[in-house]
């Protein structure tokens, strides 16, 4: 039996507050370099979300909340009503940074809805407290997901995951990775199969980085190898995260999740989604109501994605031509970022309140 | 109505024989540059297959046959029996160049089984004639596939394909592309959706190149976007090629074909395999008997695939570091090249003899 403390020495927090300063892991530098950057104002928080220094549902929520906290810290006027108005306006600006992540608006609303607006000072104090609450509670939630989800994992299980719903997508511990880390803590020796996750390769870069940090055995495959892996009985269980969950249990997650779930059903392999309640959008009745973000065709058509370019540029590896084309010049590409997995394909959703049938997820609205 | 002649001005032959010299399109230079290379001896034919200057079931078969023809051309001894022995030995050597392509052994066997071994000269003549037969017959076969398959395509249909089972994978006209080209010739304005096809990106590079050459509209997507595309009703029909077909109708094709077929069934989208009879291996009773080639993990783990490296090296773009890692150093990857699509998921197989139910493909053994 290993301890959480041991895990903490290997796996750093993705978003942290130290002496009232906000730090995040710069994910565009991974897996090459682990570096923390300080966010000094809310504009930097927005930029960090937009430029993918941070990504992943919970982490985006936390950085959004950090942004609002930083905005409050830098507010020096005396009118408490003006202050609340300013925070609401700034909150709306932050929410626009990425459309699909439900946790972003949830986190901003949590900070604003729980304000003590009796004075400017108390507004500041309560914003900080609410932000700290989110950091603390979301990690506790993920530990609970780990506790529930770990029971699904037998010794030496081969667990397949898509994209990164790991510690890097959260404040710490992750959602899809929570059962894996909990199983590892109990010496169950999980073996992780990682979809590389085109076009951004979050699997190859981020999930693989986490597993390597912790010392969990893993193997990377192309996304479309999942059929072969399952037909050869090389997968025991699948656990993925979620970017947004509709009231009926349909799940929006990284593109490729839906084919994975359908294949799992064909091969009778359990398919779980791990997510905190803040990922559920009760205003979305079904998956059809979830707007799917589309990104630039260049991420598919050019040799390096925007992310890789940034990464390489930061490393000052000037030897890469960022415009090197894969496809013939002038080609069109279609680049949706998420797809919708219907509730019927999901064995269950692992939440902080327990393992819940997808179609019963509506009952968590309390 | 357009003519085949018009198509020929746009789309060059992949393997050709001119004044008894063998030329192939060098596919590692595509889509950047269209260049023909002459194969001067059988060792160069083997190398062209191994180093992927040529790939695709029919094209590999044709280049294998070209290799045996070149070996015969360069044989100057007098003993006809020794000559036959030499050709058989060389044929075996050529067949080893790539294991999964059924057409390679089929083509070599066709040349040897139809020898006129009455004299050294007649052996030479018959090898050339048999080789010419293959070039001619396989193109005729593909034109027949086009004629039959075109009937499945309505005006403005959106046709999804995986990898490249196009003209570049054949001698000319392709297999999966044959119905597309035939529909284009009839002014049906097909729109082609192309899976990029990791890790080698044959879709983005080769199929897109063919469509651009001919002037057919196309759009590239990542392989795991197929679920989203079908759920949004953006696909009318799917046509893919085959590397090997088992007697029971199971199909080995580029990895990712199986998830595509399963998704098509879920969405009731017709899923066709286009292949010539020489792709059928009647000795393989089911897909389980087909050995799946696994390739180097580096194709997935490193920034550029071997193919891209070669490509870039040939272009003398020295600015790319071929060893740039995507995943953390020391990562493992699993890189199977093909998967098996069960016959039950296939609407039918389009062959030169007509459109045949997958499970009835055994009847072609005559």
PDB file of C-alpha atoms in Angstrom, chain A residues 30-32 162 196 198-199 201 204-205 208-210 212 218-229 231-232 234 255-260 262-264 266-267 287-288 290 292 294 300-301 303-304 308 312 315 317-321 324-336 338-340 344-345, chain B residues 30-32 162 196 198-199 201 204-205 208-210 212 218-229 231-232 234 255-260 262-264 266-267 287-288 290 292 294 300-301 303-304 308 312 315 317-321 324-336 338-340 344-345:
ATOM      1  CA  UNK A  30       5.336  18.875 -21.756  1.00  0.00           C
ATOM      2  CA  UNK A  31       6.547  16.186 -22.010  1.00  0.00           C
ATOM      3  CA  UNK A  32       9.945  17.788 -22.546  1.00  0.00           C
ATOM      4  CA  UNK A 162      -8.317   8.515 -24.506  1.00  0.00           C
ATOM      5  CA  UNK A 196      -2.294   9.086 -28.858  1.00  0.00           C
ATOM      6  CA  UNK A 198      -4.942  13.258 -32.774  1.00  0.00           C
ATOM      7  CA  UNK A 199      -4.501  16.012 -33.685  1.00  0.00           C
ATOM      8  CA  UNK A 201      -1.589  14.141 -29.132  1.00  0.00           C
ATOM      9  CA  UNK A 204       1.215  10.626 -26.195  1.00  0.00           C
ATOM     10  CA  UNK A 205       2.342  13.845 -24.571  1.00  0.00           C
ATOM     11  CA  UNK A 208       2.127   9.255 -21.027  1.00  0.00           C
ATOM     12  CA  UNK A 209       4.038  11.947 -19.111  1.00  0.00           C
ATOM     13  CA  UNK A 210       1.876  11.423 -16.022  1.00  0.00           C
ATOM     14  CA  UNK A 212       6.018   7.977 -16.562  1.00  0.00           C
ATOM     15  CA  UNK A 218       1.925   2.207 -20.236  1.00  0.00           C
ATOM     16  CA  UNK A 219       1.816   1.727 -23.983  1.00  0.00           C
ATOM     17  CA  UNK A 220       0.767   4.187 -26.680  1.00  0.00           C
ATOM     18  CA  UNK A 221      -1.336   3.324 -29.754  1.00  0.00           C
ATOM     19  CA  UNK A 222      -2.874   5.260 -32.616  1.00  0.00           C
ATOM     20  CA  UNK A 223      -6.532   6.146 -32.005  1.00  0.00           C
ATOM     21  CA  UNK A 224      -7.835   3.854 -34.705  1.00  0.00           C
ATOM     22  CA  UNK A 225      -6.030   0.803 -33.260  1.00  0.00           C
ATOM     23  CA  UNK A 226      -8.750   0.422 -30.612  1.00  0.00           C
ATOM     24  CA  UNK A 227     -10.649  -2.088 -32.739  1.00  0.00           C
ATOM     25  CA  UNK A 228      -7.613  -4.292 -33.114  1.00  0.00           C
ATOM     26  CA  UNK A 229      -6.725  -4.015 -29.403  1.00  0.00           C
ATOM     27  CA  UNK A 231     -10.597  -7.811 -30.871  1.00  0.00           C
ATOM     28  CA  UNK A 232      -7.335  -9.308 -29.600  1.00  0.00           C
ATOM     29  CA  UNK A 234      -5.904  -6.689 -24.983  1.00  0.00           C
ATOM     30  CA  UNK A 255     -13.191  13.426 -30.508  1.00  0.00           C
ATOM     31  CA  UNK A 256     -12.740   9.651 -30.806  1.00  0.00           C
ATOM     32  CA  UNK A 257     -14.535   8.801 -27.562  1.00  0.00           C
ATOM     33  CA  UNK A 258     -17.725   7.799 -29.348  1.00  0.00           C
ATOM     34  CA  UNK A 259     -16.120   5.203 -31.687  1.00  0.00           C
ATOM     35  CA  UNK A 260     -14.252   3.865 -28.649  1.00  0.00           C
ATOM     36  CA  UNK A 262     -19.244   1.706 -29.613  1.00  0.00           C
ATOM     37  CA  UNK A 263     -16.324  -0.683 -30.062  1.00  0.00           C
ATOM     38  CA  UNK A 264     -16.335  -1.416 -26.312  1.00  0.00           C
ATOM     39  CA  UNK A 266     -19.372  -4.685 -29.424  1.00  0.00           C
ATOM     40  CA  UNK A 267     -16.646  -6.451 -27.431  1.00  0.00           C
ATOM     41  CA  UNK A 287     -26.044  15.531 -26.334  1.00  0.00           C
ATOM     42  CA  UNK A 288     -27.664  17.202 -29.349  1.00  0.00           C
ATOM     43  CA  UNK A 290     -24.063  20.506 -26.802  1.00  0.00           C
ATOM     44  CA  UNK A 292     -19.208  21.171 -30.596  1.00  0.00           C
ATOM     45  CA  UNK A 294     -14.393  23.274 -34.328  1.00  0.00           C
ATOM     46  CA  UNK A 300      -4.628  18.426 -39.302  1.00  0.00           C
ATOM     47  CA  UNK A 301      -3.128  19.670 -42.546  1.00  0.00           C
ATOM     48  CA  UNK A 303       3.148  18.900 -40.143  1.00  0.00           C
ATOM     49  CA  UNK A 304       3.033  20.352 -36.682  1.00  0.00           C
ATOM     50  CA  UNK A 308       3.533  21.738 -31.242  1.00  0.00           C
ATOM     51  CA  UNK A 312       8.934  24.045 -30.342  1.00  0.00           C
ATOM     52  CA  UNK A 315      12.163  25.446 -26.804  1.00  0.00           C
ATOM     53  CA  UNK A 317      14.180  24.668 -31.715  1.00  0.00           C
ATOM     54  CA  UNK A 318      14.215  26.845 -34.732  1.00  0.00           C
ATOM     55  CA  UNK A 319      14.872  23.902 -36.984  1.00  0.00           C
ATOM     56  CA  UNK A 320      11.174  23.097 -37.456  1.00  0.00           C
ATOM     57  CA  UNK A 321       9.331  24.791 -40.280  1.00  0.00           C
ATOM     58  CA  UNK A 324       5.437  22.303 -43.502  1.00  0.00           C
ATOM     59  CA  UNK A 325       2.431  20.755 -45.158  1.00  0.00           C
ATOM     60  CA  UNK A 326       1.279  17.163 -44.735  1.00  0.00           C
ATOM     61  CA  UNK A 327      -1.531  17.340 -47.291  1.00  0.00           C
ATOM     62  CA  UNK A 328      -1.408  18.915 -50.752  1.00  0.00           C
ATOM     63  CA  UNK A 329      -1.495  22.707 -50.630  1.00  0.00           C
ATOM     64  CA  UNK A 330      -5.008  24.091 -50.621  1.00  0.00           C
ATOM     65  CA  UNK A 331      -6.589  21.006 -49.014  1.00  0.00           C
ATOM     66  CA  UNK A 332      -9.667  21.392 -46.813  1.00  0.00           C
ATOM     67  CA  UNK A 333      -9.979  19.731 -43.414  1.00  0.00           C
ATOM     68  CA  UNK A 334     -12.761  19.321 -40.881  1.00  0.00           C
ATOM     69  CA  UNK A 335     -11.579  19.516 -37.284  1.00  0.00           C
ATOM     70  CA  UNK A 336     -14.300  19.070 -34.651  1.00  0.00           C
ATOM     71  CA  UNK A 338     -15.368  16.677 -29.359  1.00  0.00           C
ATOM     72  CA  UNK A 339     -17.940  14.048 -30.117  1.00  0.00           C
ATOM     73  CA  UNK A 340     -21.010  12.856 -28.256  1.00  0.00           C
ATOM     74  CA  UNK A 344     -26.688   3.896 -23.807  1.00  0.00           C
ATOM     75  CA  UNK A 345     -23.053   3.070 -24.635  1.00  0.00           C
TER      76      UNK A 345
ATOM     77  CA  UNK B  30       4.234  12.818 -52.605  1.00  0.00           C
ATOM     78  CA  UNK B  31       2.332  15.065 -52.233  1.00  0.00           C
ATOM     79  CA  UNK B  32       5.179  17.524 -52.728  1.00  0.00           C
ATOM     80  CA  UNK B 162      -9.614   5.269 -45.360  1.00  0.00           C
ATOM     81  CA  UNK B 196      -5.849  11.090 -42.610  1.00  0.00           C
ATOM     82  CA  UNK B 198      -2.218   7.537 -38.870  1.00  0.00           C
ATOM     83  CA  UNK B 199       0.613   6.931 -38.473  1.00  0.00           C
ATOM     84  CA  UNK B 201      -0.987   9.641 -43.250  1.00  0.00           C
ATOM     85  CA  UNK B 204      -3.728  13.189 -46.184  1.00  0.00           C
ATOM     86  CA  UNK B 205      -0.790  12.620 -48.462  1.00  0.00           C
ATOM     87  CA  UNK B 208      -5.783  13.823 -51.168  1.00  0.00           C
ATOM     88  CA  UNK B 209      -3.086  14.139 -53.848  1.00  0.00           C
ATOM     89  CA  UNK B 210      -5.066  11.954 -56.263  1.00  0.00           C
ATOM     90  CA  UNK B 212      -6.479  17.192 -56.173  1.00  0.00           C
ATOM     91  CA  UNK B 218     -12.377  16.444 -50.860  1.00  0.00           C
ATOM     92  CA  UNK B 219     -12.006  17.118 -47.152  1.00  0.00           C
ATOM     93  CA  UNK B 220      -9.573  15.540 -44.685  1.00  0.00           C
ATOM     94  CA  UNK B 221     -10.468  14.454 -41.135  1.00  0.00           C
ATOM     95  CA  UNK B 222      -8.654  12.694 -38.302  1.00  0.00           C
ATOM     96  CA  UNK B 223      -9.383   8.959 -38.198  1.00  0.00           C
ATOM     97  CA  UNK B 224     -11.332   9.136 -34.965  1.00  0.00           C
ATOM     98  CA  UNK B 225     -13.708  11.812 -36.305  1.00  0.00           C
ATOM     99  CA  UNK B 226     -15.664   9.133 -38.180  1.00  0.00           C
ATOM    100  CA  UNK B 227     -18.159   8.789 -35.328  1.00  0.00           C
ATOM    101  CA  UNK B 228     -18.914  12.480 -35.343  1.00  0.00           C
ATOM    102  CA  UNK B 229     -19.157  12.609 -39.143  1.00  0.00           C
ATOM    103  CA  UNK B 231     -23.706  10.920 -36.327  1.00  0.00           C
ATOM    104  CA  UNK B 232     -24.096  14.280 -38.065  1.00  0.00           C
ATOM    105  CA  UNK B 234     -22.230  13.818 -43.217  1.00  0.00           C
ATOM    106  CA  UNK B 255      -5.712  -0.250 -39.187  1.00  0.00           C
ATOM    107  CA  UNK B 256      -8.848   1.740 -38.449  1.00  0.00           C
ATOM    108  CA  UNK B 257     -11.012   0.041 -41.056  1.00  0.00           C
ATOM    109  CA  UNK B 258     -12.737  -2.171 -38.471  1.00  0.00           C
ATOM    110  CA  UNK B 259     -13.933   0.707 -36.204  1.00  0.00           C
ATOM    111  CA  UNK B 260     -15.100   2.485 -39.347  1.00  0.00           C
ATOM    112  CA  UNK B 262     -18.705  -0.949 -36.978  1.00  0.00           C
ATOM    113  CA  UNK B 263     -19.655   2.719 -36.848  1.00  0.00           C
ATOM    114  CA  UNK B 264     -21.154   2.469 -40.353  1.00  0.00           C
ATOM    115  CA  UNK B 266     -24.551   1.539 -36.201  1.00  0.00           C
ATOM    116  CA  UNK B 267     -25.534   4.428 -38.468  1.00  0.00           C
ATOM    117  CA  UNK B 287      -9.604 -13.269 -40.620  1.00  0.00           C
ATOM    118  CA  UNK B 288      -8.022 -14.981 -37.614  1.00  0.00           C
ATOM    119  CA  UNK B 290      -4.288 -13.500 -41.373  1.00  0.00           C
ATOM    120  CA  UNK B 292      -0.991  -8.850 -38.895  1.00  0.00           C
ATOM    121  CA  UNK B 294       3.543  -4.876 -36.694  1.00  0.00           C
ATOM    122  CA  UNK B 300       4.026   6.621 -33.404  1.00  0.00           C
ATOM    123  CA  UNK B 301       6.435   7.953 -30.793  1.00  0.00           C
ATOM    124  CA  UNK B 303       7.590  13.520 -34.422  1.00  0.00           C
ATOM    125  CA  UNK B 304       8.132  12.300 -37.951  1.00  0.00           C
ATOM    126  CA  UNK B 308       8.282  11.413 -43.528  1.00  0.00           C
ATOM    127  CA  UNK B 312      12.226  15.150 -45.946  1.00  0.00           C
ATOM    128  CA  UNK B 315      13.933  16.899 -50.296  1.00  0.00           C
ATOM    129  CA  UNK B 317      15.144  19.729 -45.909  1.00  0.00           C
ATOM    130  CA  UNK B 318      17.804  19.287 -43.327  1.00  0.00           C
ATOM    131  CA  UNK B 319      15.932  21.434 -40.856  1.00  0.00           C
ATOM    132  CA  UNK B 320      13.894  18.548 -39.439  1.00  0.00           C
ATOM    133  CA  UNK B 321      15.328  16.585 -36.550  1.00  0.00           C
ATOM    134  CA  UNK B 324      12.262  14.631 -32.207  1.00  0.00           C
ATOM    135  CA  UNK B 325      10.108  12.834 -29.692  1.00  0.00           C
ATOM    136  CA  UNK B 326       6.358  13.276 -29.316  1.00  0.00           C
ATOM    137  CA  UNK B 327       6.019  11.035 -26.253  1.00  0.00           C
ATOM    138  CA  UNK B 328       8.271  11.002 -23.167  1.00  0.00           C
ATOM    139  CA  UNK B 329      11.605   9.337 -23.815  1.00  0.00           C
ATOM    140  CA  UNK B 330      11.514   5.589 -23.232  1.00  0.00           C
ATOM    141  CA  UNK B 331       7.792   5.235 -23.997  1.00  0.00           C
ATOM    142  CA  UNK B 332       6.469   1.989 -25.472  1.00  0.00           C
ATOM    143  CA  UNK B 333       4.098   1.893 -28.421  1.00  0.00           C
ATOM    144  CA  UNK B 334       2.104  -0.805 -30.186  1.00  0.00           C
ATOM    145  CA  UNK B 335       1.919  -0.351 -33.935  1.00  0.00           C
ATOM    146  CA  UNK B 336      -0.126  -2.990 -35.792  1.00  0.00           C
ATOM    147  CA  UNK B 338      -3.856  -3.737 -40.297  1.00  0.00           C
ATOM    148  CA  UNK B 339      -7.023  -4.842 -38.589  1.00  0.00           C
ATOM    149  CA  UNK B 340      -9.677  -7.370 -39.526  1.00  0.00           C
ATOM    150  CA  UNK B 344     -20.865  -9.402 -41.218  1.00  0.00           C
ATOM    151  CA  UNK B 345     -20.045  -5.659 -41.122  1.00  0.00           C
TER     152      UNK B 345
END
